[in-house]
mmCIF file of C-alpha atoms and ligand atoms in Angstrom:
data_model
loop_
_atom_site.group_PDB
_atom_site.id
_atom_site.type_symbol
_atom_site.label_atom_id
_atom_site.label_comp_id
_atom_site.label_asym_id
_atom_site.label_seq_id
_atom_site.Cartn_x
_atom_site.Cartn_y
_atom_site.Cartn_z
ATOM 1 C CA UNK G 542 -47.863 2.440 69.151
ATOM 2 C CA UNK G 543 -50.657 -0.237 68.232
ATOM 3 C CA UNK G 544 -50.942 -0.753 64.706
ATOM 4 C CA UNK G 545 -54.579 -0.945 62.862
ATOM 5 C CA UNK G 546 -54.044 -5.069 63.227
ATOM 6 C CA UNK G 547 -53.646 -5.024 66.873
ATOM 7 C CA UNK G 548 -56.718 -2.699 67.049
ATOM 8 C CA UNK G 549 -58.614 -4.886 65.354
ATOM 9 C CA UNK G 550 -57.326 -7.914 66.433
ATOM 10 C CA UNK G 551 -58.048 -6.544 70.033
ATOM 11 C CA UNK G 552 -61.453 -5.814 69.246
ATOM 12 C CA UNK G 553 -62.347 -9.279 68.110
ATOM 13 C CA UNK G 554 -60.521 -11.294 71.029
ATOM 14 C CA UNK G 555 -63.185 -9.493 72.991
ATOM 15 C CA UNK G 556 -65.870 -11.624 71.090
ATOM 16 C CA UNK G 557 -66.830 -15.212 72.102
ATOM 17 C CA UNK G 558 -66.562 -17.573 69.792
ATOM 18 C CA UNK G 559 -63.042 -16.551 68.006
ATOM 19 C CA UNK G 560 -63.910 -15.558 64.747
ATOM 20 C CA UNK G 561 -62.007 -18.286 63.301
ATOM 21 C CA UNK G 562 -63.237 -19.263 59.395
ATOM 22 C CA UNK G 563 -63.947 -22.915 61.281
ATOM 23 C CA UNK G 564 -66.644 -21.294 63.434
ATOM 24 C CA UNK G 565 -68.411 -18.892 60.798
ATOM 25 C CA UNK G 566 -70.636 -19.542 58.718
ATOM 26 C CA UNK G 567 -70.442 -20.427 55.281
ATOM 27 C CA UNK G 568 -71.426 -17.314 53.790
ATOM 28 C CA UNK G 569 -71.898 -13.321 54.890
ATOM 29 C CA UNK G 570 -73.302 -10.993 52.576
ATOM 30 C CA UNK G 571 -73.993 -7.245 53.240
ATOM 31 C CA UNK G 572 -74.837 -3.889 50.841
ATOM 32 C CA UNK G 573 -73.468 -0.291 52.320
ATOM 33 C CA UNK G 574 -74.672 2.941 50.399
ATOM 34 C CA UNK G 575 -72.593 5.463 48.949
ATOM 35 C CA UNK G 576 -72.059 8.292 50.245
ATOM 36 C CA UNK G 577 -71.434 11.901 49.484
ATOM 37 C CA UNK G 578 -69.920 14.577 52.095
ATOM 38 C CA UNK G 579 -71.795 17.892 52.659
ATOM 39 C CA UNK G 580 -68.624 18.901 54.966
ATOM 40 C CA UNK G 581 -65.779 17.099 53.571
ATOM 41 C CA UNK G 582 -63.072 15.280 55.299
ATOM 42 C CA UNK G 583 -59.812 16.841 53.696
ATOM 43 C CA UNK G 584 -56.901 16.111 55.440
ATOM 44 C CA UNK G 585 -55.455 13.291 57.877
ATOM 45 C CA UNK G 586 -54.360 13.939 61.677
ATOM 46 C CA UNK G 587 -52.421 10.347 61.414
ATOM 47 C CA UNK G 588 -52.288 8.037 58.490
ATOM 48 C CA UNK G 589 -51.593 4.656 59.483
ATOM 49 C CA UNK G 590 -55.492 4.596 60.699
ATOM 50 C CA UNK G 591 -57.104 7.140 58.434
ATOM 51 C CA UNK G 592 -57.606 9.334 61.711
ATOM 52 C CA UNK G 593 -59.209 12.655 60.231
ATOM 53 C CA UNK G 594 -57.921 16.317 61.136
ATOM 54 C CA UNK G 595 -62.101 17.378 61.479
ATOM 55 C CA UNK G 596 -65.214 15.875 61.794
ATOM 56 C CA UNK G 597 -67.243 15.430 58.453
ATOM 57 C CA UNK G 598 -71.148 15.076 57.856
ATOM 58 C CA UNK G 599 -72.366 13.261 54.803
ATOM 59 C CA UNK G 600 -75.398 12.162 52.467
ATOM 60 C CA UNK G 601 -76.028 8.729 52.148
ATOM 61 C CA UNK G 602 -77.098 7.567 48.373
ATOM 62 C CA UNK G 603 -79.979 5.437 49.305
ATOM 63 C CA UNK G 604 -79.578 2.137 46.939
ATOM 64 C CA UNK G 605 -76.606 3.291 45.205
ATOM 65 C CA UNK G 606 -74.001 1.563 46.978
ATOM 66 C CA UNK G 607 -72.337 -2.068 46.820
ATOM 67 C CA UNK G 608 -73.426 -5.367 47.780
ATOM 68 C CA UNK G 609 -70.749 -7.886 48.818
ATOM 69 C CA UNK G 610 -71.233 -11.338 49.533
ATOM 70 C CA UNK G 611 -67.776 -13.349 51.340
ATOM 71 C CA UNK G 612 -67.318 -16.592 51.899
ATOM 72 C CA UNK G 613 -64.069 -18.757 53.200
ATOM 73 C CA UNK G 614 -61.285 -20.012 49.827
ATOM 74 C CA UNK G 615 -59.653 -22.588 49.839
ATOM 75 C CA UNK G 616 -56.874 -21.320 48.085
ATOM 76 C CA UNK G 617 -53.036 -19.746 48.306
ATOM 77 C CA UNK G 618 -54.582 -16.165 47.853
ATOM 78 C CA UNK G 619 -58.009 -14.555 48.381
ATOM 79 C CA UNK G 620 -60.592 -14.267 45.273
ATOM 80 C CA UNK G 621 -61.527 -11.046 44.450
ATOM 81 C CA UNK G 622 -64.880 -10.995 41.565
ATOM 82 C CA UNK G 623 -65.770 -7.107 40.762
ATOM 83 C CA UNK G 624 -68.759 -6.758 38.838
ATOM 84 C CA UNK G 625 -68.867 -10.491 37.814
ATOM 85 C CA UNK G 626 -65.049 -10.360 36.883
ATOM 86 C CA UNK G 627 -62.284 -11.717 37.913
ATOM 87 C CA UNK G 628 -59.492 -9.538 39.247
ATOM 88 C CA UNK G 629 -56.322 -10.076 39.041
ATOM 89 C CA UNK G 630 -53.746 -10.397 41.999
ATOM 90 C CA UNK G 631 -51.172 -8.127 40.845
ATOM 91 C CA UNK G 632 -53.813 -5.094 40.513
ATOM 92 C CA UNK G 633 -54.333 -2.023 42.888
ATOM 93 C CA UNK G 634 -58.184 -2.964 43.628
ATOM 94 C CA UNK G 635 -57.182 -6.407 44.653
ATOM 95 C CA UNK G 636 -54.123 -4.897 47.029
ATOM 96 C CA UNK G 637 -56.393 -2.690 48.839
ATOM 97 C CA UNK G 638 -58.931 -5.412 49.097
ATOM 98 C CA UNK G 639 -56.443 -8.007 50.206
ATOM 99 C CA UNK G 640 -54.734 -5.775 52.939
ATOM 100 C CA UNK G 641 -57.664 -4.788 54.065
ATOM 101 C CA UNK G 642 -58.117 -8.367 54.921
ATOM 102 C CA UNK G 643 -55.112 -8.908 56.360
ATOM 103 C CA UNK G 644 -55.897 -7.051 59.100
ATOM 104 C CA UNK G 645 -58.907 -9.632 60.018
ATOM 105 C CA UNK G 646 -57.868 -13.227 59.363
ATOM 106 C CA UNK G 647 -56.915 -15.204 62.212
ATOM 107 C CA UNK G 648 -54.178 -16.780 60.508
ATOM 108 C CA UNK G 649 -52.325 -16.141 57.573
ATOM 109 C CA UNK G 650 -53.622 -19.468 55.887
ATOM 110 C CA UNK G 651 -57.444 -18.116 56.041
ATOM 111 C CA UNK G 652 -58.086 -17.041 52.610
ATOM 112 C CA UNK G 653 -61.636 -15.062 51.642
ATOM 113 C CA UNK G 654 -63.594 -15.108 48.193
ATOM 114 C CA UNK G 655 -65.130 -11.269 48.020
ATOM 115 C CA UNK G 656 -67.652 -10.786 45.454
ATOM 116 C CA UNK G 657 -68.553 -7.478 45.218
ATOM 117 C CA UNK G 658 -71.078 -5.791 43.049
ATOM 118 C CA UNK G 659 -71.106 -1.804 43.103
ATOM 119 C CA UNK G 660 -73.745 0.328 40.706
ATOM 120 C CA UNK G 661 -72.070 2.836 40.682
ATOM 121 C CA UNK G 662 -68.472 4.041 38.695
ATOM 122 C CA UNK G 663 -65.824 3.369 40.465
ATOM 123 C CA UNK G 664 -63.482 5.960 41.157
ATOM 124 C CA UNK G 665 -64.917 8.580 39.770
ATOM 125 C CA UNK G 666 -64.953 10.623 43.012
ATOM 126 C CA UNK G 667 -68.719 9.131 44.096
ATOM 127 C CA UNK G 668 -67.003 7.251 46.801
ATOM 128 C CA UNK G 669 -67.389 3.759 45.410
ATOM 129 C CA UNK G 670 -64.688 3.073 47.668
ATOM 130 C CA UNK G 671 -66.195 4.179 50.761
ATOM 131 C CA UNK G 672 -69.379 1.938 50.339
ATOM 132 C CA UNK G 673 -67.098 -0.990 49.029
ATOM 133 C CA UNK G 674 -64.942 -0.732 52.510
ATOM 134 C CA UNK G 675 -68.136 -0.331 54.418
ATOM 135 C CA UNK G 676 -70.329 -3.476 52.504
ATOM 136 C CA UNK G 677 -66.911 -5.718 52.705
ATOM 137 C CA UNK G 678 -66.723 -4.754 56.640
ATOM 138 C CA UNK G 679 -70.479 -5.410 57.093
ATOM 139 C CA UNK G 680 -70.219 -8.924 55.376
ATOM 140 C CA UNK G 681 -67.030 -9.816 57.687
ATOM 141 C CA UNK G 682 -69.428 -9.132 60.557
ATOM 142 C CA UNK G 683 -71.996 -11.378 59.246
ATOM 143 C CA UNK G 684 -69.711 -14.256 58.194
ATOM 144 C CA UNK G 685 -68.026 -14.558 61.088
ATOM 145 C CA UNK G 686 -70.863 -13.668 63.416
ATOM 146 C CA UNK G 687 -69.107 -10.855 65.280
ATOM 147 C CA UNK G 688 -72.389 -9.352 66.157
ATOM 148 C CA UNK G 689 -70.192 -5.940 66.964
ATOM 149 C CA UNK G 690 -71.510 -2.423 67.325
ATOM 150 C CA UNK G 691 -72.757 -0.211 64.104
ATOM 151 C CA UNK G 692 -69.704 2.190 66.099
ATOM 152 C CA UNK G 693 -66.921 0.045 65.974
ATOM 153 C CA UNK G 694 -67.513 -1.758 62.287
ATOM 154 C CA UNK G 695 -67.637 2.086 61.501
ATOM 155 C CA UNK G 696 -63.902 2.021 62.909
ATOM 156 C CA UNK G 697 -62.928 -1.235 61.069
ATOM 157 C CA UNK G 698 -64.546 0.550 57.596
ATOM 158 C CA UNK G 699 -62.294 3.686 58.067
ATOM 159 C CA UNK G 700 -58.959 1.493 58.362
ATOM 160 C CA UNK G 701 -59.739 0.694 54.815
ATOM 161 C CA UNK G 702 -61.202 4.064 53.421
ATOM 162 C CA UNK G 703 -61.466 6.777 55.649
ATOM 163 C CA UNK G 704 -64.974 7.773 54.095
ATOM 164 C CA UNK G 705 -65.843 4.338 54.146
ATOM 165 C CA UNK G 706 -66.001 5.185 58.016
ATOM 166 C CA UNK G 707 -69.807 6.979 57.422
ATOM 167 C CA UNK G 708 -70.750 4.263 54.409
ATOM 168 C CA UNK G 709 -72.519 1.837 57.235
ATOM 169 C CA UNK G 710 -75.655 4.408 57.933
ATOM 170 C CA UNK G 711 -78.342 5.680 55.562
ATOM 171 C CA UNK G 712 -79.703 9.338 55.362
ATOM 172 C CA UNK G 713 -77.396 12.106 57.051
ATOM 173 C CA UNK G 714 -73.996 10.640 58.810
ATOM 174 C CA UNK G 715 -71.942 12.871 61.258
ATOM 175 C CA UNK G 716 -67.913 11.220 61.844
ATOM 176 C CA UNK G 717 -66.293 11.855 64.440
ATOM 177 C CA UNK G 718 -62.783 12.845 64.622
ATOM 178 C CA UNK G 719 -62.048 11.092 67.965
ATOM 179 C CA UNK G 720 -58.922 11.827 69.776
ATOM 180 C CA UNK G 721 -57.623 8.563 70.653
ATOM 181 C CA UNK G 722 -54.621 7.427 68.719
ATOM 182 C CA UNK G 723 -55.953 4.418 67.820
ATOM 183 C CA UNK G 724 -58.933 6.049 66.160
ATOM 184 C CA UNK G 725 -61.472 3.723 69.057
ATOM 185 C CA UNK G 726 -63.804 7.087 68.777
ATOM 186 C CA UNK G 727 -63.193 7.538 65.182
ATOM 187 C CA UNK G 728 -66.367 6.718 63.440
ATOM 188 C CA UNK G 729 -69.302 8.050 62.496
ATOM 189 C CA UNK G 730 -73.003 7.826 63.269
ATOM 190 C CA UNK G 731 -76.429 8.107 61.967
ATOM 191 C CA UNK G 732 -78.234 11.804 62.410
ATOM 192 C CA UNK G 733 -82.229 11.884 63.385
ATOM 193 C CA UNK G 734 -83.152 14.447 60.403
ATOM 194 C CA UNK G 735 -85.467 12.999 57.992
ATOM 195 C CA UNK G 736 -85.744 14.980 54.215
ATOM 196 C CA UNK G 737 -87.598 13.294 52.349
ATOM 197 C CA UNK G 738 -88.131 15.867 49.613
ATOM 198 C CA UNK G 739 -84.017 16.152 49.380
ATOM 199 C CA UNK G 740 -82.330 15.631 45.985
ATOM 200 C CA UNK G 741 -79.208 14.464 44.744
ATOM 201 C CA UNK G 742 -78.283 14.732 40.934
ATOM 202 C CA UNK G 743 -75.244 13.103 40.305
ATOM 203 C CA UNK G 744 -74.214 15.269 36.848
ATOM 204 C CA UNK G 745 -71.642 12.061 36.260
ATOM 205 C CA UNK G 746 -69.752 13.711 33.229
ATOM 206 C CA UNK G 747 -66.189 11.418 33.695
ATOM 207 C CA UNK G 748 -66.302 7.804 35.045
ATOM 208 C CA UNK G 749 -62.469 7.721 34.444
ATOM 209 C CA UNK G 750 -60.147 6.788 37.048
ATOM 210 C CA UNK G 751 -59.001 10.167 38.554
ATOM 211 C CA UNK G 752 -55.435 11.830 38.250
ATOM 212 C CA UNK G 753 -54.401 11.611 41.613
ATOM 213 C CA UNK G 754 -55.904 9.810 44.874
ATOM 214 C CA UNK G 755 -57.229 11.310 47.734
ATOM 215 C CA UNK G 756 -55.211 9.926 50.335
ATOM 216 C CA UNK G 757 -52.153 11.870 48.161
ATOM 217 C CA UNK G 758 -53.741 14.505 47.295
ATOM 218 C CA UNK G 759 -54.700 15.464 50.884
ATOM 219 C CA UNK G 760 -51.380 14.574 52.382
ATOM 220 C CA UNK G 761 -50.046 17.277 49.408
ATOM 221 C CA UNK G 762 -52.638 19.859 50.188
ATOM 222 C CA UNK G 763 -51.502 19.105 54.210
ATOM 223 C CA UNK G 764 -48.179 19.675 53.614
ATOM 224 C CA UNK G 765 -47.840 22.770 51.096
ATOM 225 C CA UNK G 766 -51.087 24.579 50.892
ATOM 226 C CA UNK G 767 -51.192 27.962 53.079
ATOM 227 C CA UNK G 768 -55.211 28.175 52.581
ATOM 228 C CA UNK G 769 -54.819 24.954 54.678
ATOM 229 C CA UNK G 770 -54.510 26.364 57.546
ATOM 230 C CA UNK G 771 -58.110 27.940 57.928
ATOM 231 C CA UNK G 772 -59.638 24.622 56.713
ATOM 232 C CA UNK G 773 -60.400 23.309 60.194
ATOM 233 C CA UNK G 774 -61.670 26.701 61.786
ATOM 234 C CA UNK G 775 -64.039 26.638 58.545
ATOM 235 C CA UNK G 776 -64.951 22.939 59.036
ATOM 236 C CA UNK G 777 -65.645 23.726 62.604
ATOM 237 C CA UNK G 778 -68.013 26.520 61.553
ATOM 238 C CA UNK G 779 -69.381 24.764 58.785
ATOM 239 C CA UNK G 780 -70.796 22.007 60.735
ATOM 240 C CA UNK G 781 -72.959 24.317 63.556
ATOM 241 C CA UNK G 782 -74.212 25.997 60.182
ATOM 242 C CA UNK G 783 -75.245 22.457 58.217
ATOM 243 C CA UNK G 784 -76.383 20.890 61.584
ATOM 244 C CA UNK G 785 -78.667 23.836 62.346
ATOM 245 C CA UNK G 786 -79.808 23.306 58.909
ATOM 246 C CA UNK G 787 -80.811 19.885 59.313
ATOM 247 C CA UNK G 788 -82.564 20.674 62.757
ATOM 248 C CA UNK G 789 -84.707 23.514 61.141
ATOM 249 C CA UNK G 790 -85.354 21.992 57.796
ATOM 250 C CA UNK G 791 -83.458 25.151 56.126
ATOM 251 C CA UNK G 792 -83.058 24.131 52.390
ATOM 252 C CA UNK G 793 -80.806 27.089 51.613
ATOM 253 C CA UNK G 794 -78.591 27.282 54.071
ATOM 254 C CA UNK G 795 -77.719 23.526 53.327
ATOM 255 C CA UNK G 796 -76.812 24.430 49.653
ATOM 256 C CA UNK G 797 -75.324 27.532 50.696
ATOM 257 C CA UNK G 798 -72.849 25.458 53.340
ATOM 258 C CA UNK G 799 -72.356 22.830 51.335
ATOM 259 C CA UNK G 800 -71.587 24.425 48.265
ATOM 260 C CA UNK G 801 -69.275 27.089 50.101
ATOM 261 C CA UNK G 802 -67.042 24.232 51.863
ATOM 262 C CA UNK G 803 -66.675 22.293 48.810
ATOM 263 C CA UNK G 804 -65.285 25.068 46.944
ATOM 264 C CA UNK G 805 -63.541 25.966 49.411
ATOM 265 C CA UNK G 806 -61.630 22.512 49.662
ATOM 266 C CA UNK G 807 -61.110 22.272 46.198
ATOM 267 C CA UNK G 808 -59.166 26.182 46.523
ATOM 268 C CA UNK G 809 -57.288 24.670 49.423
ATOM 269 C CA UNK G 810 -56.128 22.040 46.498
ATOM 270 C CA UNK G 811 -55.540 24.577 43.924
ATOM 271 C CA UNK G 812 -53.191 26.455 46.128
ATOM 272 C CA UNK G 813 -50.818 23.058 46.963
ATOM 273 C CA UNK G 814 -47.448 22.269 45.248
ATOM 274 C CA UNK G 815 -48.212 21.122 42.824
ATOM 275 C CA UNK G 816 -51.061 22.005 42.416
ATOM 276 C CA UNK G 817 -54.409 19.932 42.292
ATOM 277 C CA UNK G 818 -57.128 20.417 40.351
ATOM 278 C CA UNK G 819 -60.228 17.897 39.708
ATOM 279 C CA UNK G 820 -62.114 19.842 37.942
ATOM 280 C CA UNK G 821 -62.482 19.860 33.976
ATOM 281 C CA UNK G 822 -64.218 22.463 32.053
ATOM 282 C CA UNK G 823 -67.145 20.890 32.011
ATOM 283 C CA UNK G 824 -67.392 20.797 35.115
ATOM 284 C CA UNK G 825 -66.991 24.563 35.552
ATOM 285 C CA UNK G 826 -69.332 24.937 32.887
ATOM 286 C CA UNK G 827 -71.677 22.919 35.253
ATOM 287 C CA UNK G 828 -71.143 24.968 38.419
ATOM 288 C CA UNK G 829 -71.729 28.216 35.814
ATOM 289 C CA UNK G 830 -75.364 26.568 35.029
ATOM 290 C CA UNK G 831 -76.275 26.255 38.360
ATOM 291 C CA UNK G 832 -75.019 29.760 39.650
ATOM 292 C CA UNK G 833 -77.594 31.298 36.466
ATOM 293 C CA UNK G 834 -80.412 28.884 37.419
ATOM 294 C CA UNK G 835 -80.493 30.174 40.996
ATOM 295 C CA UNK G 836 -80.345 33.884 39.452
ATOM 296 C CA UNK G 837 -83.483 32.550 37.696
ATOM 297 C CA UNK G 838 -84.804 31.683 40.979
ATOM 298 C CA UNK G 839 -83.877 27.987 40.963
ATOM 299 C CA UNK G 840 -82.963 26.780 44.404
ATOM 300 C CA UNK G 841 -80.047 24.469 42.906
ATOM 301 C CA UNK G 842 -76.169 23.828 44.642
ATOM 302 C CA UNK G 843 -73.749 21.455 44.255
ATOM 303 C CA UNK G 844 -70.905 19.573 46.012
ATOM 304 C CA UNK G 845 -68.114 18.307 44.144
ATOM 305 C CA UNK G 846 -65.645 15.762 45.876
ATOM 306 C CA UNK G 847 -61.833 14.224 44.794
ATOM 307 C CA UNK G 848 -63.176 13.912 40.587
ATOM 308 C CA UNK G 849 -65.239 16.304 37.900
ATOM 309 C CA UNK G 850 -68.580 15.237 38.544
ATOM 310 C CA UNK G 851 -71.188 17.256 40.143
ATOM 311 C CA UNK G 852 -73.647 16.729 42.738
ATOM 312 C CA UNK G 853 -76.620 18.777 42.942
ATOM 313 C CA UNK G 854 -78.431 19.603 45.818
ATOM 314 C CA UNK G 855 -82.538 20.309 45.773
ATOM 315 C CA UNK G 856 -85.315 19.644 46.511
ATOM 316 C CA UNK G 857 -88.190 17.640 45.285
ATOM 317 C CA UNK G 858 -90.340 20.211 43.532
ATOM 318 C CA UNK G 859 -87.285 21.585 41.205
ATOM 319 C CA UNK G 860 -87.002 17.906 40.058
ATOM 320 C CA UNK G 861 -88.756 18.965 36.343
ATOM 321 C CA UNK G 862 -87.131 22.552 36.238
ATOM 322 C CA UNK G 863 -83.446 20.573 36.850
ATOM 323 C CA UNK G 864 -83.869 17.796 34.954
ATOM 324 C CA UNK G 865 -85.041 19.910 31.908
ATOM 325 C CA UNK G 866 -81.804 21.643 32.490
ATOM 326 C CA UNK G 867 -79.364 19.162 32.781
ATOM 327 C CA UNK G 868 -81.146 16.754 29.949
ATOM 328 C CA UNK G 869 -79.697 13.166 29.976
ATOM 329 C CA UNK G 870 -76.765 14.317 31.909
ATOM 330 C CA UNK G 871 -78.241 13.923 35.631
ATOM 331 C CA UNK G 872 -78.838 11.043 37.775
ATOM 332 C CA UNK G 873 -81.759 12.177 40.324
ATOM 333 C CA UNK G 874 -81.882 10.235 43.355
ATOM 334 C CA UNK G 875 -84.270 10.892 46.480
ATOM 335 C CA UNK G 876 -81.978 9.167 49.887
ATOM 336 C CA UNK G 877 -84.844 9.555 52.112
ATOM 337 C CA UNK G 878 -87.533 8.218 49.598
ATOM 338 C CA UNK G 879 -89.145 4.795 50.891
ATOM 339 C CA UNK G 880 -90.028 2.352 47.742
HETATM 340 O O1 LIG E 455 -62.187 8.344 51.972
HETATM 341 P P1 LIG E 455 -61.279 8.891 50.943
HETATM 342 O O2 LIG E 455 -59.858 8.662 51.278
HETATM 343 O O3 LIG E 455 -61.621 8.411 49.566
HETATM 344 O O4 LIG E 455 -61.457 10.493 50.927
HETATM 345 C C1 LIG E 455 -62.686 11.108 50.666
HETATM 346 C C2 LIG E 455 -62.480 12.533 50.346
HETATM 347 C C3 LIG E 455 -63.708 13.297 49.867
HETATM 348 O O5 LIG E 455 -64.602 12.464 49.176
HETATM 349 C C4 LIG E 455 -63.253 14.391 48.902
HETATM 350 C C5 LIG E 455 -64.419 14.001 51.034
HETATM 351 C C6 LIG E 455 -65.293 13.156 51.907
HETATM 352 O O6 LIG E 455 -65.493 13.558 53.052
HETATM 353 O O7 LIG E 455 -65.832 12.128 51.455
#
């Protein structure tokens, strides 16, 4: 079986010139948005390339997201600067980054310095990750002049977070599954909609590193969890409900679907051995808040992914009504807004 290298590796020999550090040029620079699933990707039908069991659809965050700017190091080891600091070699965030690297240089001696600047908390389950994968595959293709399709960087971006797969596009993002077993039509892909009175309100109420990571956590819920089983049937039927959403501009039935298979991934979790559970009690006492505003007639939902925080869903005139509720606690931000 070809490994994610050889993929890659295949992919580029296909380009003329090589995409050598001697032929780029001296500096790439990218920024990919976060993003936030409305049908979540829970659960992996290979690991090795971060092929997922279902298709997903996602949010993108507008200008929340990382920039990352790359340039060739002369050095025995890459350079890795997060938020204007230096990080160490022996760290997890540097591992990911380097491996991820690994997959592209053309020979072991090509070292990269990555400088990457994300404004949002990182791993705190509002896929810094994902946009971090996506801006670091982005600036690759502008360094080195690859020039390669939005598709396939979308395929390069999931070998390094699997979310990071739908991180390239703004507004609403559909990934494929794909069949192949090299994940060639695994990525993801813009959508036409357009919602320009959409909300997000990131309720951020833990910026802490979370308990347990995704890719473990849905290898565990995989692997033990009986509720499992109806995930993909729900997936599937999720999606034709969110995508007829998005066609007929139908505010509730977004919330509704999106709310319904969040919660219902997070029960899949709950039911694994042992059992996994990101949510605090604030973050319960959250979801309670928004079931009584929307008994008070306030179209409010939420998605919640792999951490406590909250997302709200709504739309543009409930911005006053929710931000009176939530106070200082909510970060509003409008993806489709033009500024
Ligand atoms: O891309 P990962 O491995 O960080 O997994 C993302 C998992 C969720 O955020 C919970 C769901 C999703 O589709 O983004």
């Amino acid at each position: 079986m070809s490994s994610p290298r050889n993929y890659i590796q295949t992919c580029l020999q296909a380009i003329k010139p090589v995409s050598s550090h001697a032929s780029s040029q001296s500096h790439g620079q990218a920024f990919a948005p976060s993003n936030i699933a409305l049908i979540k990707y829970w659960g992996k039908r290979e690991k090795t390339f971060n092929l997922p069991l279902t298709d997903s659809l996602s949010i993108s965050l507008g200008k929340l997201g990382t920039t990352t700017h790359i340039r060739a190091y002369q050095g025995p080891e890459d350079k890795v600067i997060l938020n204007h600091t230096h990080v160490a070699s022996g760290t997890e965030f540097y591992q990911r980054i380097s491996r991820f690297l690994d997959l592209f240089r053309a020979t072991k001696q090509d070292c990269y310095e990555v400088d990457t600047y994300s404004n949002i908390p990182i791993k705190a389950g509002l896929a810094s990750s994902a946009s971090g994968f996506a801006a670091l595959t982005l600036a690759l293709n502008d360094f080195h002049k690859w020039q390669l399709p939005l598709s396939t960087l979308s395929t390069f971006a999931r070998l390094g977070s699997g979310s990071a797969a739908r991180s390239l596009f703004s507004g609403f993002v559909k990934w494929h599954r794909g069949e192949q077993s090299d994940g060639a039509d695994s990525y993801a892909e813009p959508l036409k909609t357009n919602w320009p009175e959409l909300c997000i309100g990131l309720v951020i109420l833990s910026d802490e590193t979370k308990p347990i990571g995704s890719t473990e956590a849905m290898n565990r819920t995989r692997e033990t969890s009986y509720l499992y089983k109806q995930w993909p049937l729900q997936v599937k039927e999720n999606l034709q409900s969110m995508e007829h959403a998005l066609n007929t501009k139908d505010f509730t039935l977004l919330g509704q679907t999106a709310e319904q298979n969040a919660l219902s991934m997070h029960a899949t979790m709950l039911s694994s051995w042992p059992p996994i559970c990101y949510s605090t009690p604030e973050s319960l006492k959250i979801m309670h808040q928004i079931w009584q505003l929307r008994t008070e007639g306030i179209p409010v939902y939420f998605t919640q992914d792999a951490g406590p925080n909250i997302k709200l869903l709504f739309e543009k005139n409930y911005q006053q009504a929710i931000e009176q509720a939530f106070a200082q606690k909510v970060k509003i931000i409008a993806p489709f807004e033009v500024t």
